[in-house]
Short mmCIF file of C-alpha atoms and ligand atoms in Angstrom, two decimals:
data_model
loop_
_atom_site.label_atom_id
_atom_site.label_comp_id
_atom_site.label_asym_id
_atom_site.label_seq_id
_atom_site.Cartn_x
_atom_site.Cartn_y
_atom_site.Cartn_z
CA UNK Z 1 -16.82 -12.15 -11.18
CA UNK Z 2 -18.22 -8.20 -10.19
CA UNK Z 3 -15.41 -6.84 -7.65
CA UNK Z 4 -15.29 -4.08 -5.57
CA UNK Z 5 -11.95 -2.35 -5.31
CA UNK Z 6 -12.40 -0.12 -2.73
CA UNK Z 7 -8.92 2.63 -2.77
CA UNK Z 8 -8.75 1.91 -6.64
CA UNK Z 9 -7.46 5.24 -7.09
CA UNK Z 10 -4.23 4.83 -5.21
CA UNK Z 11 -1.06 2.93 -5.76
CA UNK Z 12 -1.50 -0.31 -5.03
CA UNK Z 13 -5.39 -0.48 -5.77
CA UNK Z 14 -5.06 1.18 -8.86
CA UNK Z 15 -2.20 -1.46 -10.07
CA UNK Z 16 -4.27 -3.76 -9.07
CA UNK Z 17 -7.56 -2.95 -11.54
CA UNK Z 18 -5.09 -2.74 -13.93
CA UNK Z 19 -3.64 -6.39 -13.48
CA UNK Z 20 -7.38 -7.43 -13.07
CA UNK Z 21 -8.63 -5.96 -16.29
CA UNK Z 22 -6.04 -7.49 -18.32
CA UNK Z 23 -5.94 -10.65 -16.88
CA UNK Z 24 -9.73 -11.23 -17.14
CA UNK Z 25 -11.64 -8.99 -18.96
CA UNK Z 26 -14.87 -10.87 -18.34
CA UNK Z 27 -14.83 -9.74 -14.72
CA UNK Z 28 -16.33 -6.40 -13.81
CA UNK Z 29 -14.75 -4.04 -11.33
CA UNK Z 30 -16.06 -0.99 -9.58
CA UNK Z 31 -13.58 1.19 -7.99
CA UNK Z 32 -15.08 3.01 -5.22
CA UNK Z 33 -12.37 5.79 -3.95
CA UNK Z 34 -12.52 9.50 -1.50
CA UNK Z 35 -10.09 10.79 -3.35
CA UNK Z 36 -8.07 11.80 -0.54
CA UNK Z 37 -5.02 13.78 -0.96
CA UNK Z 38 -3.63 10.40 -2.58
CA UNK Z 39 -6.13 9.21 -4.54
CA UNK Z 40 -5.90 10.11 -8.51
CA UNK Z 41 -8.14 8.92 -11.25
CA UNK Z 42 -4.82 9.73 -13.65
CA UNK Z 43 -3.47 6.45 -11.87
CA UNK Z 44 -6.24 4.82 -13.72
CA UNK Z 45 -7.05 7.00 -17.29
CA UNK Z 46 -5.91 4.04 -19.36
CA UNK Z 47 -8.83 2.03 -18.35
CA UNK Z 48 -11.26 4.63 -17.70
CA UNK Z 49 -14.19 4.56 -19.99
CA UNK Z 50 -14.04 0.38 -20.40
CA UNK Z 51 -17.05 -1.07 -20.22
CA UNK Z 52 -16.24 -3.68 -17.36
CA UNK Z 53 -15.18 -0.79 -15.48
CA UNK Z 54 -17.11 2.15 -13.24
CA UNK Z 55 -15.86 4.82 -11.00
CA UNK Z 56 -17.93 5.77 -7.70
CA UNK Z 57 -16.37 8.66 -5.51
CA UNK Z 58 -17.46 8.13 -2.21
CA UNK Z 59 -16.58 7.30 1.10
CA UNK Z 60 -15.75 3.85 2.82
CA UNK Z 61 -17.02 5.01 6.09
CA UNK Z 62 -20.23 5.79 4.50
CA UNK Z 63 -23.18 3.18 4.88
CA UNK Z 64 -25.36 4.29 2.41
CA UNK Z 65 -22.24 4.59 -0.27
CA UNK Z 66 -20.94 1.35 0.65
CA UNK Z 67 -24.48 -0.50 0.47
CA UNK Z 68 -25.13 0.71 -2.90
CA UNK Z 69 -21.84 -0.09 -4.28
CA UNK Z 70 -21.94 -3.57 -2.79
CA UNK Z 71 -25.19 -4.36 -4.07
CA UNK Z 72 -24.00 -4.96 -7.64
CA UNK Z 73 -20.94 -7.29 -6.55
CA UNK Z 74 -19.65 -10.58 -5.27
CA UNK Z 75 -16.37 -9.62 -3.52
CA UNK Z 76 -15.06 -6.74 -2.25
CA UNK Z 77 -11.20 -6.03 -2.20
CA UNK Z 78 -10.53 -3.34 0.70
CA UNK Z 79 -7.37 -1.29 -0.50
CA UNK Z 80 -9.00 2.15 1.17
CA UNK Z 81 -6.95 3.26 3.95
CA UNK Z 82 -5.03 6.22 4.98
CA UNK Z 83 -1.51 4.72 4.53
CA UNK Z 84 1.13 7.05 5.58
CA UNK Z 85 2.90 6.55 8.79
CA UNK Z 86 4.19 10.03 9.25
CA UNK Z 87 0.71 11.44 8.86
CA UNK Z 88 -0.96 9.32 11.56
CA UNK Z 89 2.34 10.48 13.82
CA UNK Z 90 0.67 14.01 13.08
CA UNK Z 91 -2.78 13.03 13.26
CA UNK Z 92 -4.26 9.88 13.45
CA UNK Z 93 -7.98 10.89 13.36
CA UNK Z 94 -8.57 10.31 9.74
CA UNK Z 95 -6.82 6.47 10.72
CA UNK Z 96 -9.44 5.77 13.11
CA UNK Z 97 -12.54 7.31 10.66
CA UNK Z 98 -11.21 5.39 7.29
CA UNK Z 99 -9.05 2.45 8.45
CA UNK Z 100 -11.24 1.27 11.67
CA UNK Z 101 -14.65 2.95 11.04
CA UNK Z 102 -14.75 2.50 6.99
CA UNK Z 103 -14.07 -1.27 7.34
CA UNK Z 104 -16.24 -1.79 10.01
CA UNK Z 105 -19.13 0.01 7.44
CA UNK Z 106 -17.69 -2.62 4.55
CA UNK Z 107 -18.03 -5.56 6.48
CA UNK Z 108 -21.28 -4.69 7.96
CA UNK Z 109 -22.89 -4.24 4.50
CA UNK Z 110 -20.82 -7.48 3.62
CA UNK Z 111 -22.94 -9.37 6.01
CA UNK Z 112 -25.85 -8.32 4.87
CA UNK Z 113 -25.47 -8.93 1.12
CA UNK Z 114 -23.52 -11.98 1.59
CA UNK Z 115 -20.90 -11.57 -0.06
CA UNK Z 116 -18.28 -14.72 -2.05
CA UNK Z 117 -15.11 -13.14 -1.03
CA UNK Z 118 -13.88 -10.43 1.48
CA UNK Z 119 -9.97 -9.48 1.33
CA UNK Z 120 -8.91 -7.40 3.94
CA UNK Z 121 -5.67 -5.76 2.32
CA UNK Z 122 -3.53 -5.11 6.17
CA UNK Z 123 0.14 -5.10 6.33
CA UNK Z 124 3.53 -6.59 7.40
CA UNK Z 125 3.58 -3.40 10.20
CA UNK Z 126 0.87 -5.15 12.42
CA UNK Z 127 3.47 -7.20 14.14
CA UNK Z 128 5.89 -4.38 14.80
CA UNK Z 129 9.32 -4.37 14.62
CA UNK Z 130 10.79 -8.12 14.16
CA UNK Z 131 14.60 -8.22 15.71
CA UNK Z 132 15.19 -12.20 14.41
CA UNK Z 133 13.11 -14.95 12.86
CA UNK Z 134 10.52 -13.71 10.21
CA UNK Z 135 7.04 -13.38 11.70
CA UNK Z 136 4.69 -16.14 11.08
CA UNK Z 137 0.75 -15.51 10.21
CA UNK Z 138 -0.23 -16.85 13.73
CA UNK Z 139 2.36 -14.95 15.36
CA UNK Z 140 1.29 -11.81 17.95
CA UNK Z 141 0.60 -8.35 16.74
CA UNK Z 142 2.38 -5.94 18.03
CA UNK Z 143 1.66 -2.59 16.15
CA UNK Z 144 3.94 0.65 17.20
CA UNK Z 145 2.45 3.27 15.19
CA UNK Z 146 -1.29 5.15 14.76
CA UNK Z 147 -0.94 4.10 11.54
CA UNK Z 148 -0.44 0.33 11.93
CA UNK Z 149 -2.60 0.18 15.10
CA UNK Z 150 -5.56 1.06 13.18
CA UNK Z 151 -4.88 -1.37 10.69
CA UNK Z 152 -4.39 -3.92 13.10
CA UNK Z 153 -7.89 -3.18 14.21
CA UNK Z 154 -9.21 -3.34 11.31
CA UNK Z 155 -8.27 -6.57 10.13
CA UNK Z 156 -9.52 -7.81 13.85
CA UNK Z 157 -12.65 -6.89 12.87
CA UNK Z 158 -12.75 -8.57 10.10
CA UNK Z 159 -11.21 -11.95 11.03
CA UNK Z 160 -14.59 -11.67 13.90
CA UNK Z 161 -16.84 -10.88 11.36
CA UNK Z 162 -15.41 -14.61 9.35
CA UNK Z 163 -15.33 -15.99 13.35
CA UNK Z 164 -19.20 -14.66 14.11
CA UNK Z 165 -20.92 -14.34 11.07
CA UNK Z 166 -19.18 -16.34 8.86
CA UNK Z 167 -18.30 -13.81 6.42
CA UNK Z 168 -15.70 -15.29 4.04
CA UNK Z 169 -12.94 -12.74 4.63
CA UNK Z 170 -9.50 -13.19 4.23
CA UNK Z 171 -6.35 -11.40 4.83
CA UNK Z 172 -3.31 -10.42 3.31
CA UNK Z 173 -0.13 -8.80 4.86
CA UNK Z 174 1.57 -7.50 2.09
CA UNK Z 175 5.66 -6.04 2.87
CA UNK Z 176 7.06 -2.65 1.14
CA UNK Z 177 5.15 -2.41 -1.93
CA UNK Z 178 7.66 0.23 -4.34
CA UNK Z 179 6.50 0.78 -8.10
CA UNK Z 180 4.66 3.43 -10.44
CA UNK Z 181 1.78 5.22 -9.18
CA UNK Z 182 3.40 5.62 -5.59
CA UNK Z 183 2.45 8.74 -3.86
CA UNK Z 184 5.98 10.78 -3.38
CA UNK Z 185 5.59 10.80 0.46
CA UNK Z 186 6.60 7.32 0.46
CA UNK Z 187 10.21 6.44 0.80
CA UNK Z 188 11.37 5.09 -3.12
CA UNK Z 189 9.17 7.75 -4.93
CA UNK Z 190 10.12 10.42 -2.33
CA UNK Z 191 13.89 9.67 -3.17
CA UNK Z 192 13.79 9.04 -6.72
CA UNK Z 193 11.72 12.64 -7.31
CA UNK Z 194 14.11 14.41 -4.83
CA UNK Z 195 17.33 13.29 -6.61
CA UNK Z 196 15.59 14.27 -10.22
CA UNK Z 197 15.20 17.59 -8.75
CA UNK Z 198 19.11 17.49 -7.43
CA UNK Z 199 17.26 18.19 -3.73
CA UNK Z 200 18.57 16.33 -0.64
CA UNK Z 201 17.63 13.01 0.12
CA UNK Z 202 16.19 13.27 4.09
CA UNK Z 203 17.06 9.63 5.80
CA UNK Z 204 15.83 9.26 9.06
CA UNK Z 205 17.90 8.05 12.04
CA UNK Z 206 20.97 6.16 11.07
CA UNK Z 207 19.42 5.10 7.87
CA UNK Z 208 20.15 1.37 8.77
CA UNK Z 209 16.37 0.31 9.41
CA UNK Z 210 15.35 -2.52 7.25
CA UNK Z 211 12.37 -2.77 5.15
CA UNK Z 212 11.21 -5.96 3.14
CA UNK Z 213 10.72 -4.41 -0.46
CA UNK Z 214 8.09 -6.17 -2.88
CA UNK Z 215 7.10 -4.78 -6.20
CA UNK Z 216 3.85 -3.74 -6.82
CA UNK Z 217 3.36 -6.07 -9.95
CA UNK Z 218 4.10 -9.09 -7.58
CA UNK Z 219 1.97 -7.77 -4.82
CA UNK Z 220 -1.06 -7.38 -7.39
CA UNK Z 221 -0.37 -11.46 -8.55
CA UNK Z 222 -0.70 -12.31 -4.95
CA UNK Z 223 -3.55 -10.80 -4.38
CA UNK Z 224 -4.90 -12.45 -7.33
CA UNK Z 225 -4.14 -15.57 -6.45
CA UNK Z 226 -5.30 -15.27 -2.71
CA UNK Z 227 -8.70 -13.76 -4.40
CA UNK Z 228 -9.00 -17.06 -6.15
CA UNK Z 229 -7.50 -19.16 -4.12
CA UNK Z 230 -7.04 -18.44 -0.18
CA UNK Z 231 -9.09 -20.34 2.06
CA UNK Z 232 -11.82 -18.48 4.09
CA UNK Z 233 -10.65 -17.22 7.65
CA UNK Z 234 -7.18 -17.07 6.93
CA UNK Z 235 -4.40 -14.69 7.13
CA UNK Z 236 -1.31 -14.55 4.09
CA UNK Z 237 1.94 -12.64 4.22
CA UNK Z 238 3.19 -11.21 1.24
CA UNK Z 239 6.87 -10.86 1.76
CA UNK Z 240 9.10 -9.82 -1.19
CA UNK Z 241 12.13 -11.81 0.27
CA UNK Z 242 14.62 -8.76 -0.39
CA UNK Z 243 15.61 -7.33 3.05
CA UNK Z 244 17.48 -3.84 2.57
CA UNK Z 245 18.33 -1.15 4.67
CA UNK Z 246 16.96 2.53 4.35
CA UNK Z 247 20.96 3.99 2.94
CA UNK Z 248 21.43 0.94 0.63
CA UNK Z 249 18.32 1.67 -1.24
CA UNK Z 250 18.98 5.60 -0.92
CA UNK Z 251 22.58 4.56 -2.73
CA UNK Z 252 21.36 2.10 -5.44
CA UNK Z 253 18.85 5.23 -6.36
CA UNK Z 254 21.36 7.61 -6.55
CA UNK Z 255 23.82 5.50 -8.44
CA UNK Z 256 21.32 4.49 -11.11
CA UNK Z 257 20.15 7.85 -11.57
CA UNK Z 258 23.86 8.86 -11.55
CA UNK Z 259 23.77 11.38 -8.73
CA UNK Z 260 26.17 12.38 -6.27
CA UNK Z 261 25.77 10.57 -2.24
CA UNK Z 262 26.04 13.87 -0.68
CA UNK Z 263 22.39 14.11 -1.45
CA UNK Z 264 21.13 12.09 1.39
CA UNK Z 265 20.99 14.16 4.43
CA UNK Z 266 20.49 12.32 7.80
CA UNK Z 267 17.30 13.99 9.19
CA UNK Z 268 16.09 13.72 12.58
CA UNK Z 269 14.09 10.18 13.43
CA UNK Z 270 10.64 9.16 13.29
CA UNK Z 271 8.93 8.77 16.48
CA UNK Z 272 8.29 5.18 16.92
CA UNK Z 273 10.46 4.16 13.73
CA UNK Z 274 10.03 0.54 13.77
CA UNK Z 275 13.60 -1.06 13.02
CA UNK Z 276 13.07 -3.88 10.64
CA UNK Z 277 10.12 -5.59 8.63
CA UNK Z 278 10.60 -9.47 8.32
CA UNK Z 279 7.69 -11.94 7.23
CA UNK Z 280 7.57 -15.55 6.56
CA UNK Z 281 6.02 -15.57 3.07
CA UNK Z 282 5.79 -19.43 2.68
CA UNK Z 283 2.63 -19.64 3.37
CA UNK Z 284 1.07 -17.86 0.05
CA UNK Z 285 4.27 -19.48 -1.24
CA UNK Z 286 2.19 -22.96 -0.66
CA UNK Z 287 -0.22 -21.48 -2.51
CA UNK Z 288 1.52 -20.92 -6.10
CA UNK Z 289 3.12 -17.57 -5.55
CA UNK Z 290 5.88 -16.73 -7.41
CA UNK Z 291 7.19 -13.56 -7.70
CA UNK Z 292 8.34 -12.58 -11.09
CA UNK Z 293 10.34 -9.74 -10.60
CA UNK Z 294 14.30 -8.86 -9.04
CA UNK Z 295 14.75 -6.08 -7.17
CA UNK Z 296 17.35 -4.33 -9.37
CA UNK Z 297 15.07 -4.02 -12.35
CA UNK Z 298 12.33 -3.53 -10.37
CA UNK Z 299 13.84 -0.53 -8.88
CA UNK Z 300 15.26 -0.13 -12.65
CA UNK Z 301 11.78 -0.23 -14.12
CA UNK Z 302 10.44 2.29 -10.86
CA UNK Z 303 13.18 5.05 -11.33
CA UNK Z 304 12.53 4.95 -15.14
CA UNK Z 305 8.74 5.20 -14.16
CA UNK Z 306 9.62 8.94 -12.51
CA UNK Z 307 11.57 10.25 -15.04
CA UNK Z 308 9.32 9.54 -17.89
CA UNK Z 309 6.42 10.65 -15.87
CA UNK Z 310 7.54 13.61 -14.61
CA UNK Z 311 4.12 16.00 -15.04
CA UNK Z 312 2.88 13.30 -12.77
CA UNK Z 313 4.53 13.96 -9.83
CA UNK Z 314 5.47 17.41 -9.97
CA UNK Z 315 1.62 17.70 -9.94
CA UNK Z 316 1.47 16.56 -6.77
CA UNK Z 317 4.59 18.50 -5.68
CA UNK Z 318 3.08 21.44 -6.54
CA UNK Z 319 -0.37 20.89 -4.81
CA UNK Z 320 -1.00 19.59 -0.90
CA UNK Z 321 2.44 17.77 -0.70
CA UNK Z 322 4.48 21.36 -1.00
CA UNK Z 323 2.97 21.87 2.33
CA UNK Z 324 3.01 18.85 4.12
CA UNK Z 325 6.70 18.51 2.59
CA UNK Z 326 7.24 21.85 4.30
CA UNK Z 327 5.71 20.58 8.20
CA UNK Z 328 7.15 17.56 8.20
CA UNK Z 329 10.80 18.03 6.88
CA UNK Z 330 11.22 21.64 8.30
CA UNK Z 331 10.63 20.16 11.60
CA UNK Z 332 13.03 17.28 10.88
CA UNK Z 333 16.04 19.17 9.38
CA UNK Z 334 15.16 21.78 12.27
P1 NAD E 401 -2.52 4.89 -1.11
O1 NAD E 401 -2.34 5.80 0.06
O2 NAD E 401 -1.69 5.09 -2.31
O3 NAD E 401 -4.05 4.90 -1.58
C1 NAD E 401 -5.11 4.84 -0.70
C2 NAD E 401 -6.39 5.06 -1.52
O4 NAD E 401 -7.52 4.97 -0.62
C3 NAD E 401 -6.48 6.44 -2.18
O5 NAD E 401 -6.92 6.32 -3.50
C4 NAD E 401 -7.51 7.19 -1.33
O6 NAD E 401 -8.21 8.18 -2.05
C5 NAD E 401 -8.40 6.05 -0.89
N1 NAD E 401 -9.14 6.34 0.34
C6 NAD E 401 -8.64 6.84 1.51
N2 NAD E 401 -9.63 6.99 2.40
C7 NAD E 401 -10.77 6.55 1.81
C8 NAD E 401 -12.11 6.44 2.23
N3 NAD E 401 -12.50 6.82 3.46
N4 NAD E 401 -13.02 5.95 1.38
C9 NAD E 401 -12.67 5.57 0.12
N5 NAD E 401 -11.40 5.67 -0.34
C10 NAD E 401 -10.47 6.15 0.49
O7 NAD E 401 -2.36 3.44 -0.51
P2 NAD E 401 -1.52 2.18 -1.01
O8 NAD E 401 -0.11 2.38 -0.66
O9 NAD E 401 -1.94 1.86 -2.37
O10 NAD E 401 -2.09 1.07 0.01
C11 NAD E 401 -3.28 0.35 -0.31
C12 NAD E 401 -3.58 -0.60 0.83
O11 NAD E 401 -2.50 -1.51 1.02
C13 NAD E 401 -3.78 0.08 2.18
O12 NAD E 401 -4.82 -0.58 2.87
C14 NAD E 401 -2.45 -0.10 2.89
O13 NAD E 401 -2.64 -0.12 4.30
C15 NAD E 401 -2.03 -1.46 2.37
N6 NAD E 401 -0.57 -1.69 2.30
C16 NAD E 401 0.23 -0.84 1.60
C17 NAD E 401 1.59 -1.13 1.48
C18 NAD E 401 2.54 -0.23 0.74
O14 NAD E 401 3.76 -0.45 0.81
N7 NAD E 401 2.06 0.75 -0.02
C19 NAD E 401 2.12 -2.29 2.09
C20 NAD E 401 1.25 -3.11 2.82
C21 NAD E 401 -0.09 -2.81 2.89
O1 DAU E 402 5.47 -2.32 5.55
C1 DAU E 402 4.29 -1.97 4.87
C2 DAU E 402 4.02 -0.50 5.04
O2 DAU E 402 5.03 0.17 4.29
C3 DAU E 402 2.65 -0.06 4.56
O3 DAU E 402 1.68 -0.71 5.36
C4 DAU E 402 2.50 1.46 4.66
O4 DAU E 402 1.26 1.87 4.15
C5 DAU E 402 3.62 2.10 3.86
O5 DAU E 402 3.55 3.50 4.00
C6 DAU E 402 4.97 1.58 4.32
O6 DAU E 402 5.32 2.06 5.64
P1 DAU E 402 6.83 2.51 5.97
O7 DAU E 402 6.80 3.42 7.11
O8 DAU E 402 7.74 1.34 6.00
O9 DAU E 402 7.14 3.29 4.58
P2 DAU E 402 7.80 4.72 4.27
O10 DAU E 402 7.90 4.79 2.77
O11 DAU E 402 7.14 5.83 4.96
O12 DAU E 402 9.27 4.53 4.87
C7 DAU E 402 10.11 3.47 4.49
C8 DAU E 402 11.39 3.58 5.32
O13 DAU E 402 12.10 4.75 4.91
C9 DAU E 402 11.15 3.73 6.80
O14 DAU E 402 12.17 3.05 7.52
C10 DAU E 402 11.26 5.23 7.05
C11 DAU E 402 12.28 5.65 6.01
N1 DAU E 402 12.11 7.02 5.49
C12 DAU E 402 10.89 7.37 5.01
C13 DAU E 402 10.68 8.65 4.51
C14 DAU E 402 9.32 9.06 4.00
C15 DAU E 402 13.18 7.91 5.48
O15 DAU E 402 14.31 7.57 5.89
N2 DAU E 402 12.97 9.17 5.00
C16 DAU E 402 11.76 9.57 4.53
O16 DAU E 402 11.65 10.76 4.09
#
């Protein structure tokens, strides 16, 4: 098989080449990436220079990029998005450009070259906020965010382009994903790097809303198997079936890395901060997943990630993030 990862150079897509080339190193996989301020081909040196592997910088939302790339391939795996929710609460343009536009211009060229297998990589966020029961695939969207809005669009799209033109896309609506390679805005990474550097811990609101947490290595063997498996036209949760709230993750962090609580410093809310995350994951379930790993050593395995790799991050720190860091939490703590 000759995939297309499209966002290879990020967290989740570049886990994902990773579990791909080991797991079948007859396939071939092309990782076309921006390199936004997220993307980081350091994510992916161990592979780099493999033979069933090639690197193409360039744009999702570009046709002539995305034709050529696709041209060599029989699926495409769309990871490329602009992903962080506080961003699109800043600015949501680059939302609209990559997450609506740039998989509008992968499906299109999709059509055309006819391609075995489109996965549309969405999320858990595109039914909002859940208050009971777990949401169900069929259940209503109900995005509150730029960031999940556009991603809800998106994967509309897509599911038309299966309804219309028969394109063989499917889509996955993966929870939390938490593991190495995470870009320190997020949550886990964000904590776990603060506390190394014995700098507060900024929880928003009460610190009681609830996210469904799923490690990346399980995310990656779901995709896989939805890749392989998943029937045409349809849409699969990924859930990780461990509910936590924001403060109980902030403590288990703190405690394994044997810092004191008065780290975490409640920070003023996110503007739309949807409550709680809860999917109904049966349905992949049905379709042999099984996820391999426990939250504790998960999280185990992700803080020992950090402090091993600490020239990773505190490249980052040092670079674009110092500033956004500086916008977003200044206004916050302010
Ligand atoms: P990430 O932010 O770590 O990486 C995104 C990657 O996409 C980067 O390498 C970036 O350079 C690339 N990219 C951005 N715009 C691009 C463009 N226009 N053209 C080509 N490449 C571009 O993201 P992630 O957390 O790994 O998420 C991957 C996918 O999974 C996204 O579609 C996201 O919406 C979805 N998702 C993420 C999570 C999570 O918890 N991280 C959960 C559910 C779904
Ligand atoms: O649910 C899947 C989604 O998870 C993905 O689609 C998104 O791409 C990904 O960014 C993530 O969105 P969240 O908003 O849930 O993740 P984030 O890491 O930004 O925040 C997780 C929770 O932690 C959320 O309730 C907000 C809170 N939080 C976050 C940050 C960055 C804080 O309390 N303080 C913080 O500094």
């Amino acid at each position: 098989m000759r995939i297309l990862v499209t966002g290879g150079a990020g967290f989740i897509g570049s886990n994902f080449i990773r579990h791909i080339l080991s797991n079948y190193p007859d396939y071939h996989v092309t990782n076309l990436d921006k390199l936004t301020y997220c993307g980081n081909l350091q994510n992916l040196k161990d592979v780099d220079g493999r033979t069933n592997y090639a690197f193409v910088r360039g744009d999702i939302a570009d046709s002539g990029v995305v034709e050529k790339a696709m041209a060599e391939v029989d699926c495409v795996i769309n990871f490329a998005a602009e992903t962080h929710v506080d961003r699109s609460i800043m600015s949501a343009t680059e939302f609209i450009t990559t997450d609506v536009n740039g998989t509008y211009m992968l499906l299109e060229a999709a059509k055309v070259q006819k391609m075995r297998r489109f996965l549309q990589i969405s999320t858990d966020e595109v039914y909002g906020s859940i208050s009971g029961a777990a949401a169900k695939e069929e259940d209503r969207f109900n995005p509150s965010n730029p960031y999940s809005a556009t991603k809800a669009g998106a994967e509309l799209i897509a599911r038309s382009y299966f309804i219309t033109h028969d394109l063989p896309v499917i889509i996955l609506r993966p929870s939390n994903n938490f593991g190495p390679y995470q870009y320190p805005e997020k949550f886990i990474p964000l904590f776990i790097t603060n506390a190394l550097m014995d700098t507060p811990l900024p929880l928003y609101g009460d610190g009681k809303n609830v996210r469904d947490w799923l490690y990346v290595e399980d995310a990656c063997a779901a995709i896989d198997l939805v890749l392989h498996k998943g029937e045409p036209g349809e849409a699969y949760n990924i859930s990780g079936e461990n509910k936590r709230t924001n403060i109980d993750v902030a403590r288990l962090i703190l405690k394994e890395l044997g810092k004191p609580e008065e780290l975490i410093t409640l920070v003023k809310d996110r503007p739309g901060h949807d409550r709680r995350y809860s999917i109904d994951g049966s349905k992949v379930e049905r379709l042999g997943f099984d996820r391999k790993t426990e939250f504790g050593s998960a999280l185990k395995k992700t803080i020992e990630w950090y402090t091993k790799n600490t020239a990773w991050w505190q490249d980052i720190k040092s670079g674009e993030f110092k500033n956004y860091y500086k916008k977003q939490y200044g206004e916050r703590h302010g």
